Amino acid sequence: MKAALAALLLLGGCAASPSAPLADIARPTIVSLNPCADAVLAEVAAPGQLLAISHWSKDPETSSMEPAAAARFDATGGTAEEVIALGPDVVVGDTFMAPTLRDALERAGIRVETVGIVADLPAAEAQVRQLAGVAGDEARGEAMVRRMDRAWNAPPPADAPLDVLVWQDGGIVPGEETLIAAMLTRTGFRLHSAARGLGQGAYLPLEEVLADPPALVLTTGDERMLTHPVLGQVPGLAYAQLDGNLLYCGGPTIPRALARLREIRREAA
């Protein structure tokens, strides 16, 4: 399930549609079909304004939201019929939203706003401001941006960067131009796969890990390869678990992810 969500998110790209004010609607009602937007809107929207979140956020395997936060909202599977029945003013979807869905929503008089993957702090902050603008509460958006800034700009470890392999479900690795790579740099790590010239979503087989092991392996899944007993025989190789839900989304996920990475770095020192 996480692999499916990762692929879905990665297809979204980094672009976002321009945000124009909704005339005469200070607090438009919203349905979110994007799991990253869910987490932001849950904090910047007023009570009753966010009519539904995506079904991804109801599944602990794929949600970037805390379960208690996700439980406050209804969810939708994302069909035009479901969404139109809720009667929102705005739908927030992905940059790869199916044209037929978008057309159906717009024919129903619903504004469509799209967001994509963010790869660094400026893009994440721009996305928060975009969604806060959609919700009509820029102040809450700026409060979230300040939290993200504080977490991002906390002093880095004094020790030299630690070589780390982030090994995801299916044996794939993140690329250098990704949010998780940027967060690793901020928290005292060096991305092992990037040093090997591997890009986003590249497959790294066990044999290559054994031939050129990192100092630390961060696993984000429970596939057998990620816990293969032969890895335990590599001298000096350490392991830690990283929640895969912290890899992809900006907004309130960033402070949580940075806190976890700093904890792992302290333990590995």
PDB file of C-alpha atoms in Angstrom:
ATOM      1  CA  MET A   1       0.000   0.000   0.000  1.00  0.00           C
ATOM      2  CA  LYS A   2       2.818   2.412   0.871  1.00  0.00           C
ATOM      3  CA  ALA A   3       4.530   1.647  -2.428  1.00  0.00           C
ATOM      4  CA  ALA A   4       1.305   2.460  -4.274  1.00  0.00           C
ATOM      5  CA  LEU A   5       0.967   5.769  -2.458  1.00  0.00           C
ATOM      6  CA  ALA A   6       4.625   6.614  -3.095  1.00  0.00           C
ATOM      7  CA  ALA A   7       4.180   6.020  -6.805  1.00  0.00           C
ATOM      8  CA  LEU A   8       0.998   8.098  -6.799  1.00  0.00           C
ATOM      9  CA  LEU A   9       2.684  11.001  -5.047  1.00  0.00           C
ATOM     10  CA  LEU A  10       5.782  10.899  -7.223  1.00  0.00           C
ATOM     11  CA  LEU A  11       3.677  11.241 -10.357  1.00  0.00           C
ATOM     12  CA  GLY A  12       2.324  14.505  -9.036  1.00  0.00           C
ATOM     13  CA  GLY A  13       5.396  16.549  -9.922  1.00  0.00           C
ATOM     14  CA  CYS A  14       6.294  19.745  -8.175  1.00  0.00           C
ATOM     15  CA  ALA A  15       3.977  22.164  -9.924  1.00  0.00           C
ATOM     16  CA  ALA A  16       0.874  23.717  -8.387  1.00  0.00           C
ATOM     17  CA  SER A  17      -1.936  25.522 -10.080  1.00  0.00           C
ATOM     18  CA  PRO A  18      -2.120  29.274  -9.543  1.00  0.00           C
ATOM     19  CA  SER A  19      -4.437  30.253  -6.718  1.00  0.00           C
ATOM     20  CA  ALA A  20      -7.087  32.863  -7.429  1.00  0.00           C
ATOM     21  CA  PRO A  21      -9.438  34.250  -4.763  1.00  0.00           C
ATOM     22  CA  LEU A  22     -12.923  32.802  -4.583  1.00  0.00           C
ATOM     23  CA  ALA A  23     -15.199  35.760  -5.137  1.00  0.00           C
ATOM     24  CA  ASP A  24     -17.508  36.521  -2.219  1.00  0.00           C
ATOM     25  CA  ILE A  25     -16.591  33.333  -0.312  1.00  0.00           C
ATOM     26  CA  ALA A  26     -14.343  34.087   2.645  1.00  0.00           C
ATOM     27  CA  ARG A  27     -14.435  30.512   3.967  1.00  0.00           C
ATOM     28  CA  PRO A  28     -15.157  28.142   1.062  1.00  0.00           C
ATOM     29  CA  THR A  29     -16.019  24.547   1.862  1.00  0.00           C
ATOM     30  CA  ILE A  30     -13.316  22.123   0.728  1.00  0.00           C
ATOM     31  CA  VAL A  31     -12.876  18.473  -0.182  1.00  0.00           C
ATOM     32  CA  SER A  32      -9.279  17.238  -0.336  1.00  0.00           C
ATOM     33  CA  LEU A  33      -8.259  14.324  -2.546  1.00  0.00           C
ATOM     34  CA  ASN A  34      -4.552  14.664  -1.802  1.00  0.00           C
ATOM     35  CA  PRO A  35      -3.018  13.047   1.307  1.00  0.00           C
ATOM     36  CA  CYS A  36      -0.418  15.789   1.770  1.00  0.00           C
ATOM     37  CA  ALA A  37      -3.016  18.528   1.409  1.00  0.00           C
ATOM     38  CA  ASP A  38      -5.198  16.693   3.947  1.00  0.00           C
ATOM     39  CA  ALA A  39      -2.693  17.281   6.744  1.00  0.00           C
ATOM     40  CA  VAL A  40      -2.265  20.973   5.960  1.00  0.00           C
ATOM     41  CA  LEU A  41      -5.953  21.714   5.489  1.00  0.00           C
ATOM     42  CA  ALA A  42      -6.830  19.916   8.710  1.00  0.00           C
ATOM     43  CA  GLU A  43      -4.889  22.641  10.532  1.00  0.00           C
ATOM     44  CA  VAL A  44      -5.587  25.771   8.475  1.00  0.00           C
ATOM     45  CA  ALA A  45      -9.291  25.237   7.745  1.00  0.00           C
ATOM     46  CA  ALA A  46     -11.985  26.369  10.165  1.00  0.00           C
ATOM     47  CA  PRO A  47     -14.264  23.826  11.887  1.00  0.00           C
ATOM     48  CA  GLY A  48     -16.756  22.464   9.372  1.00  0.00           C
ATOM     49  CA  GLN A  49     -14.913  23.929   6.391  1.00  0.00           C
ATOM     50  CA  LEU A  50     -13.059  20.758   5.371  1.00  0.00           C
ATOM     51  CA  LEU A  51     -15.891  18.458   4.338  1.00  0.00           C
ATOM     52  CA  ALA A  52     -13.772  15.386   3.574  1.00  0.00           C
ATOM     53  CA  ILE A  53     -10.186  14.199   3.261  1.00  0.00           C
ATOM     54  CA  SER A  54      -8.727  11.538   0.996  1.00  0.00           C
ATOM     55  CA  HIS A  55      -9.145   7.864   1.836  1.00  0.00           C
ATOM     56  CA  TRP A  56      -5.336   7.593   2.019  1.00  0.00           C
ATOM     57  CA  SER A  57      -5.379   9.579   5.259  1.00  0.00           C
ATOM     58  CA  LYS A  58      -7.709   7.096   6.933  1.00  0.00           C
ATOM     59  CA  ASP A  59      -5.223   4.255   6.457  1.00  0.00           C
ATOM     60  CA  PRO A  60      -2.355   4.210   9.005  1.00  0.00           C
ATOM     61  CA  GLU A  61      -0.156   2.613   6.341  1.00  0.00           C
ATOM     62  CA  THR A  62      -0.451   5.595   4.008  1.00  0.00           C
ATOM     63  CA  SER A  63      -1.496   8.565   6.142  1.00  0.00           C
ATOM     64  CA  SER A  64       0.803  11.451   6.979  1.00  0.00           C
ATOM     65  CA  MET A  65      -1.744  12.586   9.588  1.00  0.00           C
ATOM     66  CA  GLU A  66      -1.942  11.487  13.187  1.00  0.00           C
ATOM     67  CA  PRO A  67      -4.819   8.969  13.535  1.00  0.00           C
ATOM     68  CA  ALA A  68      -6.740  11.188  15.958  1.00  0.00           C
ATOM     69  CA  ALA A  69      -6.578  14.095  13.511  1.00  0.00           C
ATOM     70  CA  ALA A  70      -7.723  11.986  10.569  1.00  0.00           C
ATOM     71  CA  ALA A  71     -10.603  10.583  12.629  1.00  0.00           C
ATOM     72  CA  ARG A  72     -12.151  14.064  12.879  1.00  0.00           C
ATOM     73  CA  PHE A  73     -13.009  14.091   9.185  1.00  0.00           C
ATOM     74  CA  ASP A  74     -15.079  12.090   6.741  1.00  0.00           C
ATOM     75  CA  ALA A  75     -13.216  10.615   3.771  1.00  0.00           C
ATOM     76  CA  THR A  76     -13.988  10.122   0.116  1.00  0.00           C
ATOM     77  CA  GLY A  77     -12.726   7.650  -2.437  1.00  0.00           C
ATOM     78  CA  GLY A  78     -12.389  10.484  -4.914  1.00  0.00           C
ATOM     79  CA  THR A  79     -15.102   9.718  -7.437  1.00  0.00           C
ATOM     80  CA  ALA A  80     -16.908  12.626  -9.036  1.00  0.00           C
ATOM     81  CA  GLU A  81     -20.236  11.373  -7.713  1.00  0.00           C
ATOM     82  CA  GLU A  82     -19.010  11.260  -4.106  1.00  0.00           C
ATOM     83  CA  VAL A  83     -17.377  14.654  -4.243  1.00  0.00           C
ATOM     84  CA  ILE A  84     -20.213  16.462  -6.019  1.00  0.00           C
ATOM     85  CA  ALA A  85     -22.700  15.017  -3.527  1.00  0.00           C
ATOM     86  CA  LEU A  86     -20.807  16.770  -0.736  1.00  0.00           C
ATOM     87  CA  GLY A  87     -21.318  20.124  -2.465  1.00  0.00           C
ATOM     88  CA  PRO A  88     -17.906  21.733  -1.837  1.00  0.00           C
ATOM     89  CA  ASP A  89     -16.866  25.104  -3.192  1.00  0.00           C
ATOM     90  CA  VAL A  90     -13.314  23.834  -3.815  1.00  0.00           C
ATOM     91  CA  VAL A  91     -11.688  20.461  -4.442  1.00  0.00           C
ATOM     92  CA  VAL A  92      -7.950  20.124  -3.808  1.00  0.00           C
ATOM     93  CA  GLY A  93      -6.464  17.380  -5.937  1.00  0.00           C
ATOM     94  CA  ASP A  94      -3.217  16.248  -7.495  1.00  0.00           C
ATOM     95  CA  THR A  95      -1.463  17.700 -10.506  1.00  0.00           C
ATOM     96  CA  PHE A  96      -2.148  14.391 -12.276  1.00  0.00           C
ATOM     97  CA  MET A  97      -5.904  14.435 -11.573  1.00  0.00           C
ATOM     98  CA  ALA A  98      -7.798  12.589 -14.314  1.00  0.00           C
ATOM     99  CA  PRO A  99      -9.133  15.082 -16.891  1.00  0.00           C
ATOM    100  CA  THR A 100     -12.560  13.422 -16.746  1.00  0.00           C
ATOM    101  CA  LEU A 101     -12.770  13.991 -12.989  1.00  0.00           C
ATOM    102  CA  ARG A 102     -11.637  17.572 -13.278  1.00  0.00           C
ATOM    103  CA  ASP A 103     -14.118  18.250 -16.074  1.00  0.00           C
ATOM    104  CA  ALA A 104     -16.975  16.741 -14.064  1.00  0.00           C
ATOM    105  CA  LEU A 105     -16.154  18.853 -11.025  1.00  0.00           C
ATOM    106  CA  GLU A 106     -15.812  22.064 -13.003  1.00  0.00           C
ATOM    107  CA  ARG A 107     -19.070  21.399 -14.854  1.00  0.00           C
ATOM    108  CA  ALA A 108     -20.691  21.116 -11.417  1.00  0.00           C
ATOM    109  CA  GLY A 109     -19.408  24.603 -10.601  1.00  0.00           C
ATOM    110  CA  ILE A 110     -16.651  23.409  -8.262  1.00  0.00           C
ATOM    111  CA  ARG A 111     -13.284  25.119  -8.347  1.00  0.00           C
ATOM    112  CA  VAL A 112     -10.334  22.718  -8.639  1.00  0.00           C
ATOM    113  CA  GLU A 113      -7.001  23.483  -6.991  1.00  0.00           C
ATOM    114  CA  THR A 114      -4.008  21.175  -7.493  1.00  0.00           C
ATOM    115  CA  VAL A 115      -0.832  20.506  -5.523  1.00  0.00           C
ATOM    116  CA  GLY A 116       2.197  18.350  -6.228  1.00  0.00           C
ATOM    117  CA  ILE A 117       5.220  16.875  -4.506  1.00  0.00           C
ATOM    118  CA  VAL A 118       7.538  19.275  -2.671  1.00  0.00           C
ATOM    119  CA  ALA A 119      11.285  18.711  -2.724  1.00  0.00           C
ATOM    120  CA  ASP A 120      12.592  21.406  -0.374  1.00  0.00           C
ATOM    121  CA  LEU A 121      11.534  23.845   2.324  1.00  0.00           C
ATOM    122  CA  PRO A 122      10.661  26.801   0.027  1.00  0.00           C
ATOM    123  CA  ALA A 123       8.350  24.590  -2.034  1.00  0.00           C
ATOM    124  CA  ALA A 124       6.776  23.189   1.126  1.00  0.00           C
ATOM    125  CA  GLU A 125       6.179  26.670   2.495  1.00  0.00           C
ATOM    126  CA  ALA A 126       4.695  27.820  -0.811  1.00  0.00           C
ATOM    127  CA  GLN A 127       2.306  24.874  -0.725  1.00  0.00           C
ATOM    128  CA  VAL A 128       1.183  25.700   2.823  1.00  0.00           C
ATOM    129  CA  ARG A 129       0.552  29.304   1.814  1.00  0.00           C
ATOM    130  CA  GLN A 130      -1.349  28.144  -1.263  1.00  0.00           C
ATOM    131  CA  LEU A 131      -3.639  25.912   0.800  1.00  0.00           C
ATOM    132  CA  ALA A 132      -4.067  28.502   3.544  1.00  0.00           C
ATOM    133  CA  GLY A 133      -5.091  30.946   0.827  1.00  0.00           C
ATOM    134  CA  VAL A 134      -7.649  28.464  -0.466  1.00  0.00           C
ATOM    135  CA  ALA A 135      -9.042  28.075   3.051  1.00  0.00           C
ATOM    136  CA  GLY A 136      -9.070  31.833   3.560  1.00  0.00           C
ATOM    137  CA  ASP A 137      -6.814  31.876   6.624  1.00  0.00           C
ATOM    138  CA  GLU A 138      -3.352  33.122   5.738  1.00  0.00           C
ATOM    139  CA  ALA A 139      -2.532  33.659   9.431  1.00  0.00           C
ATOM    140  CA  ARG A 140      -2.820  29.964  10.209  1.00  0.00           C
ATOM    141  CA  GLY A 141      -0.693  29.211   7.201  1.00  0.00           C
ATOM    142  CA  GLU A 142       2.021  31.583   8.388  1.00  0.00           C
ATOM    143  CA  ALA A 143       1.929  29.988  11.845  1.00  0.00           C
ATOM    144  CA  MET A 144       2.571  26.600  10.243  1.00  0.00           C
ATOM    145  CA  VAL A 145       5.379  28.044   8.124  1.00  0.00           C
ATOM    146  CA  ARG A 146       7.040  29.412  11.265  1.00  0.00           C
ATOM    147  CA  ARG A 147       6.911  25.970  12.892  1.00  0.00           C
ATOM    148  CA  MET A 148       8.469  24.452   9.809  1.00  0.00           C
ATOM    149  CA  ASP A 149      11.197  27.122   9.762  1.00  0.00           C
ATOM    150  CA  ARG A 150      12.082  26.530  13.423  1.00  0.00           C
ATOM    151  CA  ALA A 151      12.361  22.797  12.923  1.00  0.00           C
ATOM    152  CA  TRP A 152      14.341  23.161   9.695  1.00  0.00           C
ATOM    153  CA  ASN A 153      16.804  25.707  11.071  1.00  0.00           C
ATOM    154  CA  ALA A 154      17.606  24.004  14.356  1.00  0.00           C
ATOM    155  CA  PRO A 155      21.401  23.711  14.821  1.00  0.00           C
ATOM    156  CA  PRO A 156      22.849  20.750  12.892  1.00  0.00           C
ATOM    157  CA  PRO A 157      24.922  18.073  14.649  1.00  0.00           C
ATOM    158  CA  ALA A 158      28.532  18.989  15.255  1.00  0.00           C
ATOM    159  CA  ASP A 159      29.729  15.572  14.068  1.00  0.00           C
ATOM    160  CA  ALA A 160      30.627  14.854  10.460  1.00  0.00           C
ATOM    161  CA  PRO A 161      27.718  13.718   8.264  1.00  0.00           C
ATOM    162  CA  LEU A 162      26.853  10.040   8.651  1.00  0.00           C
ATOM    163  CA  ASP A 163      26.509   7.927   5.514  1.00  0.00           C
ATOM    164  CA  VAL A 164      22.912   6.645   5.453  1.00  0.00           C
ATOM    165  CA  LEU A 165      20.925   4.409   3.131  1.00  0.00           C
ATOM    166  CA  VAL A 166      17.174   4.976   3.101  1.00  0.00           C
ATOM    167  CA  TRP A 167      15.818   1.656   1.877  1.00  0.00           C
ATOM    168  CA  GLN A 168      12.149   1.667   1.006  1.00  0.00           C
ATOM    169  CA  ASP A 169       9.635  -1.060   0.168  1.00  0.00           C
ATOM    170  CA  GLY A 170      10.707  -2.936  -2.936  1.00  0.00           C
ATOM    171  CA  GLY A 171      14.373  -2.061  -2.384  1.00  0.00           C
ATOM    172  CA  ILE A 172      14.053   1.418  -3.892  1.00  0.00           C
ATOM    173  CA  VAL A 173      15.929   4.500  -2.729  1.00  0.00           C
ATOM    174  CA  PRO A 174      15.150   8.228  -2.721  1.00  0.00           C
ATOM    175  CA  GLY A 175      16.895  10.598  -5.075  1.00  0.00           C
ATOM    176  CA  GLU A 176      19.025  13.590  -4.189  1.00  0.00           C
ATOM    177  CA  GLU A 177      16.397  16.160  -5.236  1.00  0.00           C
ATOM    178  CA  THR A 178      13.762  14.973  -2.768  1.00  0.00           C
ATOM    179  CA  LEU A 179      12.374  16.260   0.499  1.00  0.00           C
ATOM    180  CA  ILE A 180      13.760  13.359   2.522  1.00  0.00           C
ATOM    181  CA  ALA A 181      17.240  13.977   1.074  1.00  0.00           C
ATOM    182  CA  ALA A 182      17.039  17.637   2.091  1.00  0.00           C
ATOM    183  CA  MET A 183      15.901  16.712   5.598  1.00  0.00           C
ATOM    184  CA  LEU A 184      18.696  14.178   5.961  1.00  0.00           C
ATOM    185  CA  THR A 185      21.230  16.869   5.072  1.00  0.00           C
ATOM    186  CA  ARG A 186      19.744  19.166   7.729  1.00  0.00           C
ATOM    187  CA  THR A 187      20.013  16.493  10.412  1.00  0.00           C
ATOM    188  CA  GLY A 188      23.577  15.299   9.959  1.00  0.00           C
ATOM    189  CA  PHE A 189      23.395  12.624   7.286  1.00  0.00           C
ATOM    190  CA  ARG A 190      24.802  12.038   3.813  1.00  0.00           C
ATOM    191  CA  LEU A 191      22.594  10.119   1.368  1.00  0.00           C
ATOM    192  CA  HIS A 192      24.381   6.912   0.441  1.00  0.00           C
ATOM    193  CA  SER A 193      22.374   6.256  -2.721  1.00  0.00           C
ATOM    194  CA  ALA A 194      23.060   9.739  -4.103  1.00  0.00           C
ATOM    195  CA  ALA A 195      26.797   9.199  -3.670  1.00  0.00           C
ATOM    196  CA  ARG A 196      26.384   6.090  -5.828  1.00  0.00           C
ATOM    197  CA  GLY A 197      24.647   8.122  -8.532  1.00  0.00           C
ATOM    198  CA  LEU A 198      21.219   6.581  -7.925  1.00  0.00           C
ATOM    199  CA  GLY A 199      18.177   8.742  -8.606  1.00  0.00           C
ATOM    200  CA  GLN A 200      14.663   8.790  -7.219  1.00  0.00           C
ATOM    201  CA  GLY A 201      13.027   5.375  -7.223  1.00  0.00           C
ATOM    202  CA  ALA A 202      16.160   3.493  -8.303  1.00  0.00           C
ATOM    203  CA  TYR A 203      16.417  -0.139  -7.221  1.00  0.00           C
ATOM    204  CA  LEU A 204      19.335  -1.052  -4.985  1.00  0.00           C
ATOM    205  CA  PRO A 205      19.782  -4.824  -4.660  1.00  0.00           C
ATOM    206  CA  LEU A 206      21.003  -6.476  -1.493  1.00  0.00           C
ATOM    207  CA  GLU A 207      24.219  -7.592  -3.175  1.00  0.00           C
ATOM    208  CA  GLU A 208      25.247  -3.995  -3.870  1.00  0.00           C
ATOM    209  CA  VAL A 209      24.488  -2.966  -0.297  1.00  0.00           C
ATOM    210  CA  LEU A 210      26.757  -5.739   0.965  1.00  0.00           C
ATOM    211  CA  ALA A 211      29.505  -4.777  -1.472  1.00  0.00           C
ATOM    212  CA  ASP A 212      29.440  -1.116  -0.435  1.00  0.00           C
ATOM    213  CA  PRO A 213      27.655  -0.813   2.923  1.00  0.00           C
ATOM    214  CA  PRO A 214      26.687   2.528   4.456  1.00  0.00           C
ATOM    215  CA  ALA A 215      27.186   3.384   8.121  1.00  0.00           C
ATOM    216  CA  LEU A 216      23.440   3.270   8.771  1.00  0.00           C
ATOM    217  CA  VAL A 217      20.416   1.719   7.087  1.00  0.00           C
ATOM    218  CA  LEU A 218      17.061   3.393   7.584  1.00  0.00           C
ATOM    219  CA  THR A 219      14.309   0.949   6.678  1.00  0.00           C
ATOM    220  CA  THR A 220      10.829   2.194   5.871  1.00  0.00           C
ATOM    221  CA  GLY A 221       9.080  -1.131   5.281  1.00  0.00           C
ATOM    222  CA  ASP A 222       8.914  -4.685   6.522  1.00  0.00           C
ATOM    223  CA  GLU A 223       9.814  -6.630   3.403  1.00  0.00           C
ATOM    224  CA  ARG A 224      12.105  -9.607   3.979  1.00  0.00           C
ATOM    225  CA  MET A 225      14.961  -7.994   2.077  1.00  0.00           C
ATOM    226  CA  LEU A 226      15.006  -5.065   4.485  1.00  0.00           C
ATOM    227  CA  THR A 227      15.631  -7.356   7.455  1.00  0.00           C
ATOM    228  CA  HIS A 228      17.732 -10.018   5.756  1.00  0.00           C
ATOM    229  CA  PRO A 229      19.937 -11.774   8.352  1.00  0.00           C
ATOM    230  CA  VAL A 230      23.056 -11.400   6.214  1.00  0.00           C
ATOM    231  CA  LEU A 231      22.912  -7.655   6.808  1.00  0.00           C
ATOM    232  CA  GLY A 232      23.448  -8.318  10.495  1.00  0.00           C
ATOM    233  CA  GLN A 233      26.821  -9.830   9.652  1.00  0.00           C
ATOM    234  CA  VAL A 234      28.240  -6.616   8.185  1.00  0.00           C
ATOM    235  CA  PRO A 235      30.672  -5.164  10.764  1.00  0.00           C
ATOM    236  CA  GLY A 236      29.687  -1.741  12.063  1.00  0.00           C
ATOM    237  CA  LEU A 237      26.448  -1.527  10.083  1.00  0.00           C
ATOM    238  CA  ALA A 238      23.656  -0.003  12.168  1.00  0.00           C
ATOM    239  CA  TYR A 239      19.901  -0.003  11.585  1.00  0.00           C
ATOM    240  CA  ALA A 240      16.969   2.212  12.481  1.00  0.00           C
ATOM    241  CA  GLN A 241      13.310   2.320  11.515  1.00  0.00           C
ATOM    242  CA  LEU A 242      11.840   5.375   9.831  1.00  0.00           C
ATOM    243  CA  ASP A 243       8.111   5.707   9.340  1.00  0.00           C
ATOM    244  CA  GLY A 244       7.605   5.748   5.575  1.00  0.00           C
ATOM    245  CA  ASN A 245       4.759   8.221   6.037  1.00  0.00           C
ATOM    246  CA  LEU A 246       7.342  10.892   6.884  1.00  0.00           C
ATOM    247  CA  LEU A 247       9.047  10.737   3.484  1.00  0.00           C
ATOM    248  CA  TYR A 248       6.804  12.582   1.077  1.00  0.00           C
ATOM    249  CA  CYS A 249       4.688  15.370   2.545  1.00  0.00           C
ATOM    250  CA  GLY A 250       5.568  18.886   3.622  1.00  0.00           C
ATOM    251  CA  GLY A 251       3.489  20.971   5.995  1.00  0.00           C
ATOM    252  CA  PRO A 252       3.158  19.576   9.531  1.00  0.00           C
ATOM    253  CA  THR A 253       4.970  16.400   8.488  1.00  0.00           C
ATOM    254  CA  ILE A 254       8.285  18.265   8.258  1.00  0.00           C
ATOM    255  CA  PRO A 255       8.728  19.016  11.998  1.00  0.00           C
ATOM    256  CA  ARG A 256       7.783  15.413  12.857  1.00  0.00           C
ATOM    257  CA  ALA A 257      10.206  13.991  10.312  1.00  0.00           C
ATOM    258  CA  LEU A 258      13.067  16.246  11.388  1.00  0.00           C
ATOM    259  CA  ALA A 259      12.516  15.378  15.053  1.00  0.00           C
ATOM    260  CA  ARG A 260      12.683  11.654  14.266  1.00  0.00           C
ATOM    261  CA  LEU A 261      15.795  12.028  12.113  1.00  0.00           C
ATOM    262  CA  ARG A 262      17.554  14.051  14.806  1.00  0.00           C
ATOM    263  CA  GLU A 263      16.684  11.343  17.331  1.00  0.00           C
ATOM    264  CA  ILE A 264      18.142   8.669  15.045  1.00  0.00           C
ATOM    265  CA  ARG A 265      21.298  10.775  14.518  1.00  0.00           C
ATOM    266  CA  ARG A 266      21.799  11.182  18.272  1.00  0.00           C
ATOM    267  CA  GLU A 267      21.414   7.451  18.816  1.00  0.00           C
ATOM    268  CA  ALA A 268      23.900   6.706  16.023  1.00  0.00           C
ATOM    269  CA  ALA A 269      26.560   9.116  17.340  1.00  0.00           C
TER     270      ALA A 269
END
